mmCIF file of C-alpha atoms in Angstrom:
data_model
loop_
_atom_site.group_PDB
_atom_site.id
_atom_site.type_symbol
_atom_site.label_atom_id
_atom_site.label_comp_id
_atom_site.label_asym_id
_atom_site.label_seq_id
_atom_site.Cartn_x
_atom_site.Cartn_y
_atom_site.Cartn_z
ATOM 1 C CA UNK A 334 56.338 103.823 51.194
ATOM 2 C CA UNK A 335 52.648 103.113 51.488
ATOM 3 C CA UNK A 336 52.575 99.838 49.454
ATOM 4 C CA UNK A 337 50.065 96.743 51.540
ATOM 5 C CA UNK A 338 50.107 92.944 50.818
ATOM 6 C CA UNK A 339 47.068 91.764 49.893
ATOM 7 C CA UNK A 340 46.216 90.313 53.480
ATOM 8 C CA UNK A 341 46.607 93.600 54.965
ATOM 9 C CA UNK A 342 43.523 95.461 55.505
ATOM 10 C CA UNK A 343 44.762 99.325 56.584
ATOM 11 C CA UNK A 344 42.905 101.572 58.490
ATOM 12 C CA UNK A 345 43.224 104.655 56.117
ATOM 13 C CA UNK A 346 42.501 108.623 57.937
ATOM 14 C CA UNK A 347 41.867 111.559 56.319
ATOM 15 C CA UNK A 348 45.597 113.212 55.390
ATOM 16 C CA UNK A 349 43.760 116.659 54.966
ATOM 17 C CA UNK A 350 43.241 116.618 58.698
ATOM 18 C CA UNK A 351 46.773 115.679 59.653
ATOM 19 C CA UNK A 352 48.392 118.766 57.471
ATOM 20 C CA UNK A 353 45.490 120.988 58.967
ATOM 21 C CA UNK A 354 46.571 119.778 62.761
ATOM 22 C CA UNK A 355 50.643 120.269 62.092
ATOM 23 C CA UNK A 356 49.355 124.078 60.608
ATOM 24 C CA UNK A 357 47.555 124.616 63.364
ATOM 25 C CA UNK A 358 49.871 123.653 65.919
ATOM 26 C CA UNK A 359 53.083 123.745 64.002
ATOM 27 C CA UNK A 360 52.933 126.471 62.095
ATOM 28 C CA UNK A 361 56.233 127.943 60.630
ATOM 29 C CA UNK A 362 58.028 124.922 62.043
ATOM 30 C CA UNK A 363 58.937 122.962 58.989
ATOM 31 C CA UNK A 364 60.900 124.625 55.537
ATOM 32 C CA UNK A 365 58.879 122.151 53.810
ATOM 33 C CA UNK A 366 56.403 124.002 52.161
ATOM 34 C CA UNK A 367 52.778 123.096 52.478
ATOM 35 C CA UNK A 368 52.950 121.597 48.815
ATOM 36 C CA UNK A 369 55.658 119.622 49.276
ATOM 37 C CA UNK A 370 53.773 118.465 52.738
ATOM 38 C CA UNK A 371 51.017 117.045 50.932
ATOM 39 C CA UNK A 372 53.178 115.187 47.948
ATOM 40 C CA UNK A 373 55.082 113.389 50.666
ATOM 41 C CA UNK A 374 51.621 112.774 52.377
ATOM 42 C CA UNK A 375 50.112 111.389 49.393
ATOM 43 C CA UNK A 376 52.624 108.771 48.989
ATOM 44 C CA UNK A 377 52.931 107.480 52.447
ATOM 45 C CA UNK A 378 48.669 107.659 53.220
ATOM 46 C CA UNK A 379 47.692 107.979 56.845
ATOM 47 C CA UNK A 380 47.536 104.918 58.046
ATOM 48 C CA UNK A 381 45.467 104.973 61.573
ATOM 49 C CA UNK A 382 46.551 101.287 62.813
ATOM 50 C CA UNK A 383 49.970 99.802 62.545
ATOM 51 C CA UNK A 384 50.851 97.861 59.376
ATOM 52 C CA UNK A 385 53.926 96.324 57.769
ATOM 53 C CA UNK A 386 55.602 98.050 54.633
ATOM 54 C CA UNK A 387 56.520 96.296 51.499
ATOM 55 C CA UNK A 388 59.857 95.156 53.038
ATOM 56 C CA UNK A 389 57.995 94.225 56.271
ATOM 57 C CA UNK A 390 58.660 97.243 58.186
ATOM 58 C CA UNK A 391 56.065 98.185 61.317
ATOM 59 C CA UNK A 392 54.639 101.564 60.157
ATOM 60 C CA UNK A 393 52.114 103.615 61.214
ATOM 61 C CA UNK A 394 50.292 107.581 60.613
ATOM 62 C CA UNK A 395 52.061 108.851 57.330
ATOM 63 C CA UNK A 396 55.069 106.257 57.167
ATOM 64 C CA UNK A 397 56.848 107.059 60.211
ATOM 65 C CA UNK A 398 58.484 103.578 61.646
ATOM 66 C CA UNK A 399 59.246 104.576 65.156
ATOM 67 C CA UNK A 400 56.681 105.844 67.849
ATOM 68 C CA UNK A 401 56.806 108.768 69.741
ATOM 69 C CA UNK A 402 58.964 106.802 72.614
ATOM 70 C CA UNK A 403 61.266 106.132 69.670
ATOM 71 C CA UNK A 404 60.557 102.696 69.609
ATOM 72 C CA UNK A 405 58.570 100.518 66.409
ATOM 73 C CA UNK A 406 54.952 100.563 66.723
ATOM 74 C CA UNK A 407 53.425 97.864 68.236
ATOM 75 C CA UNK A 408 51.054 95.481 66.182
ATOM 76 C CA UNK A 409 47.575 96.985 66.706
ATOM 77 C CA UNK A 410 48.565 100.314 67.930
ATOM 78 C CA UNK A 411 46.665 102.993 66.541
ATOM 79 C CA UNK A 412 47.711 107.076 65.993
ATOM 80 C CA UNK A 413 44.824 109.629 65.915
ATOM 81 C CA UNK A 414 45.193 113.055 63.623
ATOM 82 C CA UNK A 415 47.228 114.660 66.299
ATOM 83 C CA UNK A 416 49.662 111.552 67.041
ATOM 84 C CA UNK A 417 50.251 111.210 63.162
ATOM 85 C CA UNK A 418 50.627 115.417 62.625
ATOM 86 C CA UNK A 419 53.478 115.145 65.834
ATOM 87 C CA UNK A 420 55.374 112.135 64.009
ATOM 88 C CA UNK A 421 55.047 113.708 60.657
ATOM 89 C CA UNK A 422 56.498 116.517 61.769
ATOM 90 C CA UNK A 423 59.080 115.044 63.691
ATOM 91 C CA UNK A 424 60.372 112.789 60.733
ATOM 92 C CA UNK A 425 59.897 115.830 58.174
ATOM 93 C CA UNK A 426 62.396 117.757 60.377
ATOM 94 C CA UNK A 427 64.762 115.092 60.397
ATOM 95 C CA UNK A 428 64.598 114.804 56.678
ATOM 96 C CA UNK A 429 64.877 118.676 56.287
ATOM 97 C CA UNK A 430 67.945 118.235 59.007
ATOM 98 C CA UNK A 431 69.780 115.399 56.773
ATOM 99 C CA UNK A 432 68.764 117.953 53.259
ATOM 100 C CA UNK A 433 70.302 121.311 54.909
ATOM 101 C CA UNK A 434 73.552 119.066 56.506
ATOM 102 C CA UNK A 435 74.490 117.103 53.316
ATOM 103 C CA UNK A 436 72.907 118.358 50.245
ATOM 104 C CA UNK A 437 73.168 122.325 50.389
ATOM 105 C CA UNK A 438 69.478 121.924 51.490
ATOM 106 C CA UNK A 439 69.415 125.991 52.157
ATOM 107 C CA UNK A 440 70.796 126.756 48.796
ATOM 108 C CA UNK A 441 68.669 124.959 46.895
ATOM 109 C CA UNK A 442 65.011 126.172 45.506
ATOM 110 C CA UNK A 443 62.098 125.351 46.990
ATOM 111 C CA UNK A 444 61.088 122.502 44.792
ATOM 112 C CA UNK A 445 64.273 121.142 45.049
ATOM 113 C CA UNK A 446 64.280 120.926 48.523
ATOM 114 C CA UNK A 447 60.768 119.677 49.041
ATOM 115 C CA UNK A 448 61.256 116.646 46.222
ATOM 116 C CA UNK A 449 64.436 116.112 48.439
ATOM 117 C CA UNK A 450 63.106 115.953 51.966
ATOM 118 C CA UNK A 451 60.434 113.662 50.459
ATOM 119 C CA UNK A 452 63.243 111.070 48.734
ATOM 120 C CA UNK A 453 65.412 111.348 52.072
ATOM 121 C CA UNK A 454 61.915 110.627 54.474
ATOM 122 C CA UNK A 455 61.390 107.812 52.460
ATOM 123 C CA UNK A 456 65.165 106.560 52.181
ATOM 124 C CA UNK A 457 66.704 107.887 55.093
ATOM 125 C CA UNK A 458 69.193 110.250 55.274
ATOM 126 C CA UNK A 459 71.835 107.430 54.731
ATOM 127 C CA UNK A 460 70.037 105.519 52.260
ATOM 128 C CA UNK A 461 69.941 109.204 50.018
ATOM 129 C CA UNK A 462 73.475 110.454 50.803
ATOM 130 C CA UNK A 463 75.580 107.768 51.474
ATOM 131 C CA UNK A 464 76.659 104.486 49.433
ATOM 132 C CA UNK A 465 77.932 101.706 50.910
ATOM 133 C CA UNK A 466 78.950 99.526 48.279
ATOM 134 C CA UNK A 467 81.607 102.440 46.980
ATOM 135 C CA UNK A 468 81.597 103.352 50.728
ATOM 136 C CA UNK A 469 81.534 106.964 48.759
ATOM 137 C CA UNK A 470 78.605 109.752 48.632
ATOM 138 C CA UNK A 471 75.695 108.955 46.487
ATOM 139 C CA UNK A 472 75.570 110.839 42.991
ATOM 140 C CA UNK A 473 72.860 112.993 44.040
ATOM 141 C CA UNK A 474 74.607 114.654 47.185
ATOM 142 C CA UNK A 475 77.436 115.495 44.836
ATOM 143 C CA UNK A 476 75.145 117.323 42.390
ATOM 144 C CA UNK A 477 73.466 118.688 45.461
ATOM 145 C CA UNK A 478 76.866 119.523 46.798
ATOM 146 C CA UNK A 479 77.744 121.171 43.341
ATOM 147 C CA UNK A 480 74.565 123.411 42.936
ATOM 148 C CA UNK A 481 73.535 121.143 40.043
ATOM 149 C CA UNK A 482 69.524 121.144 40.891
ATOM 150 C CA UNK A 483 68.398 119.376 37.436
ATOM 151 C CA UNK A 484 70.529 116.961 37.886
ATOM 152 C CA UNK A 485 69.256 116.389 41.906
ATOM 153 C CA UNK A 486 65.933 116.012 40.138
ATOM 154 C CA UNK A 487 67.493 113.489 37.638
ATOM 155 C CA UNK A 488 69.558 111.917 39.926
ATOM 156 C CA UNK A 489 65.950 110.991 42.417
ATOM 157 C CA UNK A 490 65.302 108.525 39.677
ATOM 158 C CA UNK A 491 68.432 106.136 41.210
ATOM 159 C CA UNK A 492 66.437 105.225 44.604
ATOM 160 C CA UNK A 493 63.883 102.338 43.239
ATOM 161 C CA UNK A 494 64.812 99.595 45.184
ATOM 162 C CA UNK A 495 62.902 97.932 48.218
ATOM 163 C CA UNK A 496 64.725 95.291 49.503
ATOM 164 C CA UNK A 497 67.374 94.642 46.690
ATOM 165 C CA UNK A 498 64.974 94.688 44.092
ATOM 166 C CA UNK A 499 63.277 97.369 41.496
ATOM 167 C CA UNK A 500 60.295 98.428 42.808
ATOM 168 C CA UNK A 501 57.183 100.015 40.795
ATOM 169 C CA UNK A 502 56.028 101.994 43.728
ATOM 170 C CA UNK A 503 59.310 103.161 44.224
ATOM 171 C CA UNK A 504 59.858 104.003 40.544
ATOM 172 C CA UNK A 505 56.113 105.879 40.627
ATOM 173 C CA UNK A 506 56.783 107.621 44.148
ATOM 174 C CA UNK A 507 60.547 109.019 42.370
ATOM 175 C CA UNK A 508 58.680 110.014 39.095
ATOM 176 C CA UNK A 509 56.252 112.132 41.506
ATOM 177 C CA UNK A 510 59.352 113.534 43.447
ATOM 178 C CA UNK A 511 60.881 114.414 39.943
ATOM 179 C CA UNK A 512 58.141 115.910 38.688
ATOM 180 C CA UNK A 513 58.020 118.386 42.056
ATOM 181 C CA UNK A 514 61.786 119.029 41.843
ATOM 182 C CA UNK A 515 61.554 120.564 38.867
ATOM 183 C CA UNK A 516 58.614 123.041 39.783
ATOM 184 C CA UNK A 517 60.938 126.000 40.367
ATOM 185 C CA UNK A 518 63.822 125.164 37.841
ATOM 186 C CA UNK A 519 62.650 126.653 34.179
ATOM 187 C CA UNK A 520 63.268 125.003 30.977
ATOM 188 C CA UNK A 521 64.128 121.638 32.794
ATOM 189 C CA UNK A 522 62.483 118.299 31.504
ATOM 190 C CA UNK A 523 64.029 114.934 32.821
ATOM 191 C CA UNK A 524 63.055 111.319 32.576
ATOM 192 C CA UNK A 525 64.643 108.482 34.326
ATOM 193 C CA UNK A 526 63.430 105.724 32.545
#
């Protein structure tokens, strides 16, 4: 999540050019729909220099936390619009990978699987799917597992922690996701808090 301490001063780029490189060059590549591309986007900022997340993770372009090598980015390191659109698209397809594999991600409407892929790129597939305190499957891949879309959108509302504790950001950034889930659902209204 794009959240900065105080000290941090963050080179911000423009996010409009990053979605118009990966249509450019990537076009037809993701199932994320060009909507749901730029409410992930928003969230995470393009972030031209490396910085550390709320939590103290190295991140760098829009939230991605490993370089193209696979490794963290270095302190310093900067991404230009093409660097950031080829690690966007990278950890978008890994999100839409974890979404199709453990949530019904195919069966689901496009909303639904947009506000997903954004929960699971910030999360991580594990983080969304799996619980390790009940060492069971988080609520929200058994409603996705079910069919049960409205309550996938309600169930987004659970991931608001950042290191243990409640998190604002995180509780803004899931209202946003809920508010895209339920795009293509009719009649649906949910609140989480």
């Amino acid at each position: 999540a794009f959240t900065m301490s105080v000290k941090q001063k963050i080179a911000l780029g423009s996010i409009a050019s990053v979605l118009s490189v990966i249509a450019t060059l990537h076009p037809g590549e993701l199932q994320t729909s060009e909507r749901g591309l730029k409410h992930i986007a928003q969230w995470e900022q393009y972030a031209t220099r490396t910085y550390l997340d709320s939590i103290g993770v190295p991140t760098i372009g829009l939230g991605a936390t490993r370089w193209l090598d696979g490794k963290p980015p270095k302190p310093g390191q900067t991404a230009d619009k093409f660097q950031a659109a080829s690690l966007y698209v990278r950890d978008i397809t890994v999100a839409e990978d974890c979404v199709r594999g453990r949530m019904q991600g195919n069966s689901m409407p496009q909303s639904v699987f947009d506000a997903s892929v954004s929960l699971v790129h910030n999360t991580g597939c594990a983080g969304a799917t799996y619980n390790r305190k009940t060492k069971n499957k988080t609520n929200i891949r058994l409603q996705a597992e079910a069919g049960n879309w409205a309550q996938v959108c309600y169930r987004m509302g659970d991931f608001i922690y950042a290191g243990g504790k409640v998190s604002n950001g995180l509780k803004n950034r899931r209202a946003g996701d809920q508010a895209l889930c339920i795009e293509d659902l009719s009649n649906v209204s949910l609140s989480r808090y």
